[in-house]
Amino acid sequence: MNSKLDLIIVSSIKLSQTLICWLMFKKFSPSSDVAGHTPVKSSVQRAIRGTVLSQWKIESETLEAIWPKKEGLVHVKCREHISIYTVHGEPLLFQHFDGPLYPTLRILHKYPYILPNVKVDRGAIRFLLAGAHMMCPGLTSAGGYLPPADEALPAGTPVAIYAEGKEHAVGVGITKLSTEEIRNVNKGVGVETVTYLGDDLWVQNSL
Amino acid sequence: MAPRKSRNREPSPPPAPAETDASPQVEPTPPVQVLYCSVCSYPPEYCEFGEHLTRCKQWLHEAHPDLYEKYYSDEALQAKIGTLSLQAQEKLEKDTAKKEAKAEAKADAALKKKMASQITIKRIERNKRKYVTTVHGLEAFGVDLKKVAKQLASKFATGSSVTKNPQGQDEIVVQGDVSDEILEMIEDGVGLLKGIPTDNVELVEEKKKKGTE
Ligand SMILES: [Zn+2]
């Protein structure tokens, strides 16, 4: 038990370069980190809409309800190549460089099926809420969950992070290893946390 | 792009059911309405990990007694420990209490600092009988300086803006001598100036520097 917790602590201290970019909303303040707001060109909006439809499990009708075609998407450009996209000021999705498009946690709460799920055990929750990445043992222990082998996820898949005994997702992450590797290797970071309950993106109801 | 061409069509393919399903208008799936704690902003099931558990519980108890029962009844507390060892659960509770005490102390200190911070209304003589009035220190009370400047501009029908003073701090500069009026507005708590303690306000005067006495 203890060694597992220690591993998680170590991971949050030992920040490798990739980790730094992924802890993108642990410290984020609109006044200093937002470079500007630009309306997105309609051709680019079409491309983003297409990407969302291919990367998330969402019907175009539902996406249309969240983000109507006639409403302009606004690109909120932030430091470290982070892009947040808003509709009427409400953050909807975000992206690091040209990586996958993540829903904000608030959007995920409204549409919980758009990303595949993993679950961490109760012991890992407080580390996640402190901004740590999720270690394999927290996902493979009795309280955790990974998709079965026939629905295995490759490394680099955006996932909803659920927590033992809780109904709603606690964060959004990206698999660092495939879910089968997480199971077999069972040590080190399994899922990198991208945004989580209470981080500096969570508190931005409007940007 | 056009799947109309029907080359090599099999004599009698049974109509695929998926095809007919796809054509009717699909209704958007309505969003799940998640309740958020009005104290810590988490879904209430996560309040136990926040910094204000005592206040969160109080709020939930009053606003949603059924949910309070769901999350904090003895059975619920037993059940949620889940796979966590008793020892780890105790540690978690201790940590939560510590976090809460820390957050409370921080909030207290912030409030004290706020109540102690000074607002200065300064009347500055520009030349002969022309004055500007500056208001310094309002931001400590959480008001939007730009909006206050606008409020003052329309109230006095004069120029009013937010500028940096030589020390690099933001202050409001209003054209004209309106220092007494601004003090009155703070006393009466007009508009955005509501809730600012009058005791913290100081009126000062700055004479023209160049002039010989
Ligand atoms: Zn709460």
mmCIF file of C-alpha atoms in Angstrom, chain A:
data_model
loop_
_atom_site.group_PDB
_atom_site.id
_atom_site.type_symbol
_atom_site.label_atom_id
_atom_site.label_comp_id
_atom_site.label_asym_id
_atom_site.label_seq_id
_atom_site.Cartn_x
_atom_site.Cartn_y
_atom_site.Cartn_z
ATOM 1 C CA MET A 1 0.000 0.000 0.000
ATOM 2 C CA ASN A 2 2.609 2.444 1.104
ATOM 3 C CA SER A 3 4.975 1.723 -1.717
ATOM 4 C CA LYS A 4 2.176 2.444 -4.140
ATOM 5 C CA LEU A 5 1.506 5.809 -2.601
ATOM 6 C CA ASP A 6 5.217 6.547 -2.607
ATOM 7 C CA LEU A 7 5.419 5.775 -6.290
ATOM 8 C CA ILE A 8 2.695 8.265 -6.992
ATOM 9 C CA ILE A 9 4.423 10.913 -4.924
ATOM 10 C CA VAL A 10 7.708 10.297 -6.680
ATOM 11 C CA SER A 11 6.004 10.687 -10.021
ATOM 12 C CA SER A 12 4.607 14.045 -9.089
ATOM 13 C CA ILE A 13 8.003 15.260 -7.956
ATOM 14 C CA LYS A 14 10.077 13.879 -10.781
ATOM 15 C CA LEU A 15 8.754 16.025 -13.560
ATOM 16 C CA SER A 16 10.114 14.902 -16.847
ATOM 17 C CA GLN A 17 9.681 17.214 -19.772
ATOM 18 C CA THR A 18 6.532 15.615 -21.077
ATOM 19 C CA LEU A 19 5.029 15.719 -17.633
ATOM 20 C CA ILE A 20 5.528 19.443 -17.409
ATOM 21 C CA CYS A 21 3.497 20.101 -20.480
ATOM 22 C CA TRP A 22 0.751 17.799 -19.399
ATOM 23 C CA LEU A 23 0.225 19.312 -16.006
ATOM 24 C CA MET A 24 -1.057 22.212 -18.001
ATOM 25 C CA PHE A 25 -3.787 23.469 -15.735
ATOM 26 C CA LYS A 26 -2.228 22.944 -12.335
ATOM 27 C CA LYS A 27 -1.062 26.529 -12.465
ATOM 28 C CA PHE A 28 -2.986 28.564 -14.959
ATOM 29 C CA SER A 29 -4.199 32.100 -14.703
ATOM 30 C CA PRO A 30 -6.091 33.792 -17.516
ATOM 31 C CA SER A 31 -4.488 37.156 -16.816
ATOM 32 C CA SER A 32 -0.939 35.902 -17.335
ATOM 33 C CA ASP A 33 -1.318 32.736 -19.411
ATOM 34 C CA VAL A 34 -3.803 33.759 -22.094
ATOM 35 C CA ALA A 35 -2.174 35.366 -25.092
ATOM 36 C CA GLY A 36 -5.356 36.283 -26.905
ATOM 37 C CA HIS A 37 -8.784 35.391 -28.196
ATOM 38 C CA THR A 38 -9.377 34.828 -31.903
ATOM 39 C CA PRO A 39 -12.539 33.751 -33.682
ATOM 40 C CA VAL A 40 -11.863 30.528 -35.561
ATOM 41 C CA LYS A 41 -12.230 30.605 -39.350
ATOM 42 C CA SER A 42 -15.146 28.543 -40.551
ATOM 43 C CA SER A 43 -12.946 26.205 -42.592
ATOM 44 C CA VAL A 44 -10.868 25.505 -39.490
ATOM 45 C CA GLN A 45 -14.037 25.054 -37.446
ATOM 46 C CA ARG A 46 -15.184 22.422 -39.903
ATOM 47 C CA ALA A 47 -11.878 20.612 -39.532
ATOM 48 C CA ILE A 48 -12.102 20.730 -35.727
ATOM 49 C CA ARG A 49 -15.673 19.469 -35.824
ATOM 50 C CA GLY A 50 -14.566 16.578 -38.000
ATOM 51 C CA THR A 51 -11.710 15.758 -35.639
ATOM 52 C CA VAL A 52 -14.020 15.815 -32.625
ATOM 53 C CA LEU A 53 -16.473 13.499 -34.346
ATOM 54 C CA SER A 54 -13.698 11.062 -35.180
ATOM 55 C CA GLN A 55 -11.904 11.209 -31.819
ATOM 56 C CA TRP A 56 -14.870 11.315 -29.421
ATOM 57 C CA LYS A 57 -17.791 8.947 -29.265
ATOM 58 C CA ILE A 58 -20.464 11.512 -29.929
ATOM 59 C CA GLU A 59 -23.294 11.854 -32.447
ATOM 60 C CA SER A 60 -23.072 14.921 -34.634
ATOM 61 C CA GLU A 61 -26.545 15.922 -33.369
ATOM 62 C CA THR A 62 -25.313 16.024 -29.790
ATOM 63 C CA LEU A 63 -22.189 17.904 -30.764
ATOM 64 C CA GLU A 64 -24.449 20.324 -32.612
ATOM 65 C CA ALA A 65 -26.349 20.863 -29.345
ATOM 66 C CA ILE A 66 -23.131 21.666 -27.456
ATOM 67 C CA TRP A 67 -21.596 23.646 -30.263
ATOM 68 C CA PRO A 68 -24.166 24.826 -32.824
ATOM 69 C CA LYS A 69 -22.778 25.283 -36.329
ATOM 70 C CA LYS A 70 -23.882 28.884 -36.460
ATOM 71 C CA GLU A 71 -22.125 29.744 -33.206
ATOM 72 C CA GLY A 72 -18.574 30.881 -33.554
ATOM 73 C CA LEU A 73 -15.838 28.918 -31.871
ATOM 74 C CA VAL A 74 -13.263 31.136 -30.175
ATOM 75 C CA HIS A 75 -9.649 30.085 -29.942
ATOM 76 C CA VAL A 76 -8.161 31.086 -26.598
ATOM 77 C CA LYS A 77 -4.466 30.919 -27.209
ATOM 78 C CA CYS A 78 -2.415 30.161 -24.106
ATOM 79 C CA ARG A 79 1.241 29.801 -23.206
ATOM 80 C CA GLU A 80 3.071 26.531 -23.837
ATOM 81 C CA HIS A 81 1.111 25.889 -27.041
ATOM 82 C CA ILE A 82 -2.124 25.193 -25.236
ATOM 83 C CA SER A 83 -5.294 26.042 -27.128
ATOM 84 C CA ILE A 84 -8.653 26.247 -25.434
ATOM 85 C CA TYR A 85 -11.754 26.535 -27.604
ATOM 86 C CA THR A 86 -14.836 28.229 -26.227
ATOM 87 C CA VAL A 87 -18.418 28.813 -27.313
ATOM 88 C CA HIS A 88 -20.051 31.851 -25.709
ATOM 89 C CA GLY A 89 -17.060 32.003 -23.394
ATOM 90 C CA GLU A 90 -17.612 28.490 -22.065
ATOM 91 C CA PRO A 91 -14.520 26.297 -22.446
ATOM 92 C CA LEU A 92 -15.495 23.293 -24.531
ATOM 93 C CA LEU A 93 -12.344 21.556 -25.596
ATOM 94 C CA PHE A 94 -8.625 22.030 -25.528
ATOM 95 C CA GLN A 95 -5.485 20.830 -27.176
ATOM 96 C CA HIS A 96 -1.739 20.812 -26.645
ATOM 97 C CA PHE A 97 0.217 21.548 -29.850
ATOM 98 C CA ASP A 98 -1.711 19.561 -32.460
ATOM 99 C CA GLY A 99 -2.364 16.637 -30.141
ATOM 100 C CA PRO A 100 -5.740 15.051 -29.459
ATOM 101 C CA LEU A 101 -8.715 17.249 -28.611
ATOM 102 C CA TYR A 102 -9.826 16.856 -25.016
ATOM 103 C CA PRO A 103 -13.240 17.791 -23.671
ATOM 104 C CA THR A 104 -13.155 19.937 -20.541
ATOM 105 C CA LEU A 105 -14.141 18.013 -17.421
ATOM 106 C CA ARG A 106 -17.410 19.953 -17.228
ATOM 107 C CA ILE A 107 -18.318 18.851 -20.753
ATOM 108 C CA LEU A 108 -17.330 15.284 -19.885
ATOM 109 C CA HIS A 109 -19.643 15.388 -16.861
ATOM 110 C CA LYS A 110 -22.506 16.369 -19.155
ATOM 111 C CA TYR A 111 -21.680 13.755 -21.792
ATOM 112 C CA PRO A 112 -19.872 11.015 -19.875
ATOM 113 C CA TYR A 113 -19.804 8.530 -22.752
ATOM 114 C CA ILE A 114 -17.657 10.535 -25.154
ATOM 115 C CA LEU A 115 -14.359 9.089 -23.920
ATOM 116 C CA PRO A 116 -13.412 5.530 -22.940
ATOM 117 C CA ASN A 117 -13.087 4.982 -19.199
ATOM 118 C CA VAL A 118 -10.438 3.984 -16.747
ATOM 119 C CA LYS A 119 -10.846 4.067 -12.983
ATOM 120 C CA VAL A 120 -8.396 4.639 -10.150
ATOM 121 C CA ASP A 121 -8.760 3.238 -6.648
ATOM 122 C CA ARG A 122 -9.755 5.361 -3.709
ATOM 123 C CA GLY A 123 -6.186 5.703 -2.502
ATOM 124 C CA ALA A 124 -5.181 7.498 -5.701
ATOM 125 C CA ILE A 125 -7.933 10.126 -5.643
ATOM 126 C CA ARG A 126 -6.189 12.634 -3.428
ATOM 127 C CA PHE A 127 -3.011 12.412 -5.483
ATOM 128 C CA LEU A 128 -4.966 13.025 -8.645
ATOM 129 C CA LEU A 129 -6.647 16.018 -7.037
ATOM 130 C CA ALA A 130 -3.188 17.350 -6.238
ATOM 131 C CA GLY A 131 -2.312 17.145 -9.922
ATOM 132 C CA ALA A 132 -0.360 13.863 -10.033
ATOM 133 C CA HIS A 133 -0.331 11.443 -12.937
ATOM 134 C CA MET A 134 -1.896 8.064 -12.349
ATOM 135 C CA MET A 135 0.414 5.167 -11.588
ATOM 136 C CA CYS A 136 -0.365 1.704 -12.961
ATOM 137 C CA PRO A 137 -1.041 0.065 -9.548
ATOM 138 C CA GLY A 138 -3.824 2.558 -8.840
ATOM 139 C CA LEU A 139 -5.503 1.395 -12.058
ATOM 140 C CA THR A 140 -4.898 -2.342 -11.698
ATOM 141 C CA SER A 141 -5.768 -2.756 -7.999
ATOM 142 C CA ALA A 142 -9.141 -4.091 -6.851
ATOM 143 C CA GLY A 143 -10.652 -0.599 -6.749
ATOM 144 C CA GLY A 144 -9.414 0.363 -10.210
ATOM 145 C CA TYR A 145 -10.663 -0.485 -13.688
ATOM 146 C CA LEU A 146 -9.167 -0.937 -17.120
ATOM 147 C CA PRO A 147 -11.087 -1.981 -20.224
ATOM 148 C CA PRO A 148 -10.992 -5.746 -20.899
ATOM 149 C CA ALA A 149 -8.413 -7.149 -23.324
ATOM 150 C CA ASP A 150 -10.795 -7.156 -26.293
ATOM 151 C CA GLU A 151 -11.442 -3.442 -25.805
ATOM 152 C CA ALA A 152 -7.844 -2.552 -24.963
ATOM 153 C CA LEU A 153 -6.790 1.028 -25.635
ATOM 154 C CA PRO A 154 -3.487 1.889 -27.274
ATOM 155 C CA ALA A 155 -1.041 4.325 -25.705
ATOM 156 C CA GLY A 156 -1.946 7.932 -26.418
ATOM 157 C CA THR A 157 -5.714 7.543 -26.059
ATOM 158 C CA PRO A 158 -7.636 10.317 -24.272
ATOM 159 C CA VAL A 159 -9.601 8.761 -21.413
ATOM 160 C CA ALA A 160 -12.087 9.751 -18.758
ATOM 161 C CA ILE A 161 -10.637 9.040 -15.319
ATOM 162 C CA TYR A 162 -13.213 7.716 -12.891
ATOM 163 C CA ALA A 163 -12.650 6.938 -9.234
ATOM 164 C CA GLU A 164 -13.592 4.043 -6.988
ATOM 165 C CA GLY A 165 -16.993 4.550 -5.390
ATOM 166 C CA LYS A 166 -17.668 7.803 -7.260
ATOM 167 C CA GLU A 167 -20.284 8.391 -9.915
ATOM 168 C CA HIS A 168 -18.699 11.230 -11.874
ATOM 169 C CA ALA A 169 -15.325 11.472 -13.566
ATOM 170 C CA VAL A 170 -12.552 13.063 -11.542
ATOM 171 C CA GLY A 171 -10.315 13.941 -14.465
ATOM 172 C CA VAL A 172 -9.363 13.633 -18.108
ATOM 173 C CA GLY A 173 -6.127 11.932 -19.054
ATOM 174 C CA ILE A 174 -4.178 10.248 -21.804
ATOM 175 C CA THR A 175 -2.860 6.692 -21.670
ATOM 176 C CA LYS A 176 0.922 6.636 -21.428
ATOM 177 C CA LEU A 177 1.039 2.899 -22.050
ATOM 178 C CA SER A 178 -1.551 0.697 -23.705
ATOM 179 C CA THR A 179 -4.082 -0.587 -21.199
ATOM 180 C CA GLU A 180 -2.671 -4.102 -21.628
ATOM 181 C CA GLU A 181 0.824 -2.822 -20.868
ATOM 182 C CA ILE A 182 -0.499 -1.020 -17.802
ATOM 183 C CA ARG A 183 -1.828 -4.357 -16.617
ATOM 184 C CA ASN A 184 1.352 -6.291 -17.379
ATOM 185 C CA VAL A 185 4.061 -3.781 -16.460
ATOM 186 C CA ASN A 186 2.086 -2.494 -13.459
ATOM 187 C CA LYS A 187 4.542 0.172 -12.433
ATOM 188 C CA GLY A 188 5.284 3.764 -13.364
ATOM 189 C CA VAL A 189 2.847 6.236 -14.867
ATOM 190 C CA GLY A 190 -0.043 4.551 -16.658
ATOM 191 C CA VAL A 191 -2.265 7.523 -17.406
ATOM 192 C CA GLU A 192 -1.105 11.112 -17.565
ATOM 193 C CA THR A 193 -3.524 13.553 -16.008
ATOM 194 C CA VAL A 194 -4.479 16.367 -18.360
ATOM 195 C CA THR A 195 -7.169 18.178 -16.357
ATOM 196 C CA TYR A 196 -8.812 17.345 -13.052
ATOM 197 C CA LEU A 197 -11.443 18.443 -10.604
ATOM 198 C CA GLY A 198 -10.484 21.744 -9.029
ATOM 199 C CA ASP A 199 -7.547 22.609 -11.278
ATOM 200 C CA ASP A 200 -7.195 26.038 -12.819
ATOM 201 C CA LEU A 201 -9.188 25.080 -15.909
ATOM 202 C CA TRP A 202 -12.027 23.684 -13.779
ATOM 203 C CA VAL A 203 -12.507 27.031 -12.066
ATOM 204 C CA GLN A 204 -12.809 28.911 -15.385
ATOM 205 C CA ASN A 205 -16.526 28.898 -16.041
ATOM 206 C CA SER A 206 -15.893 31.377 -18.754
ATOM 207 C CA LEU A 207 -12.762 32.494 -20.585
#
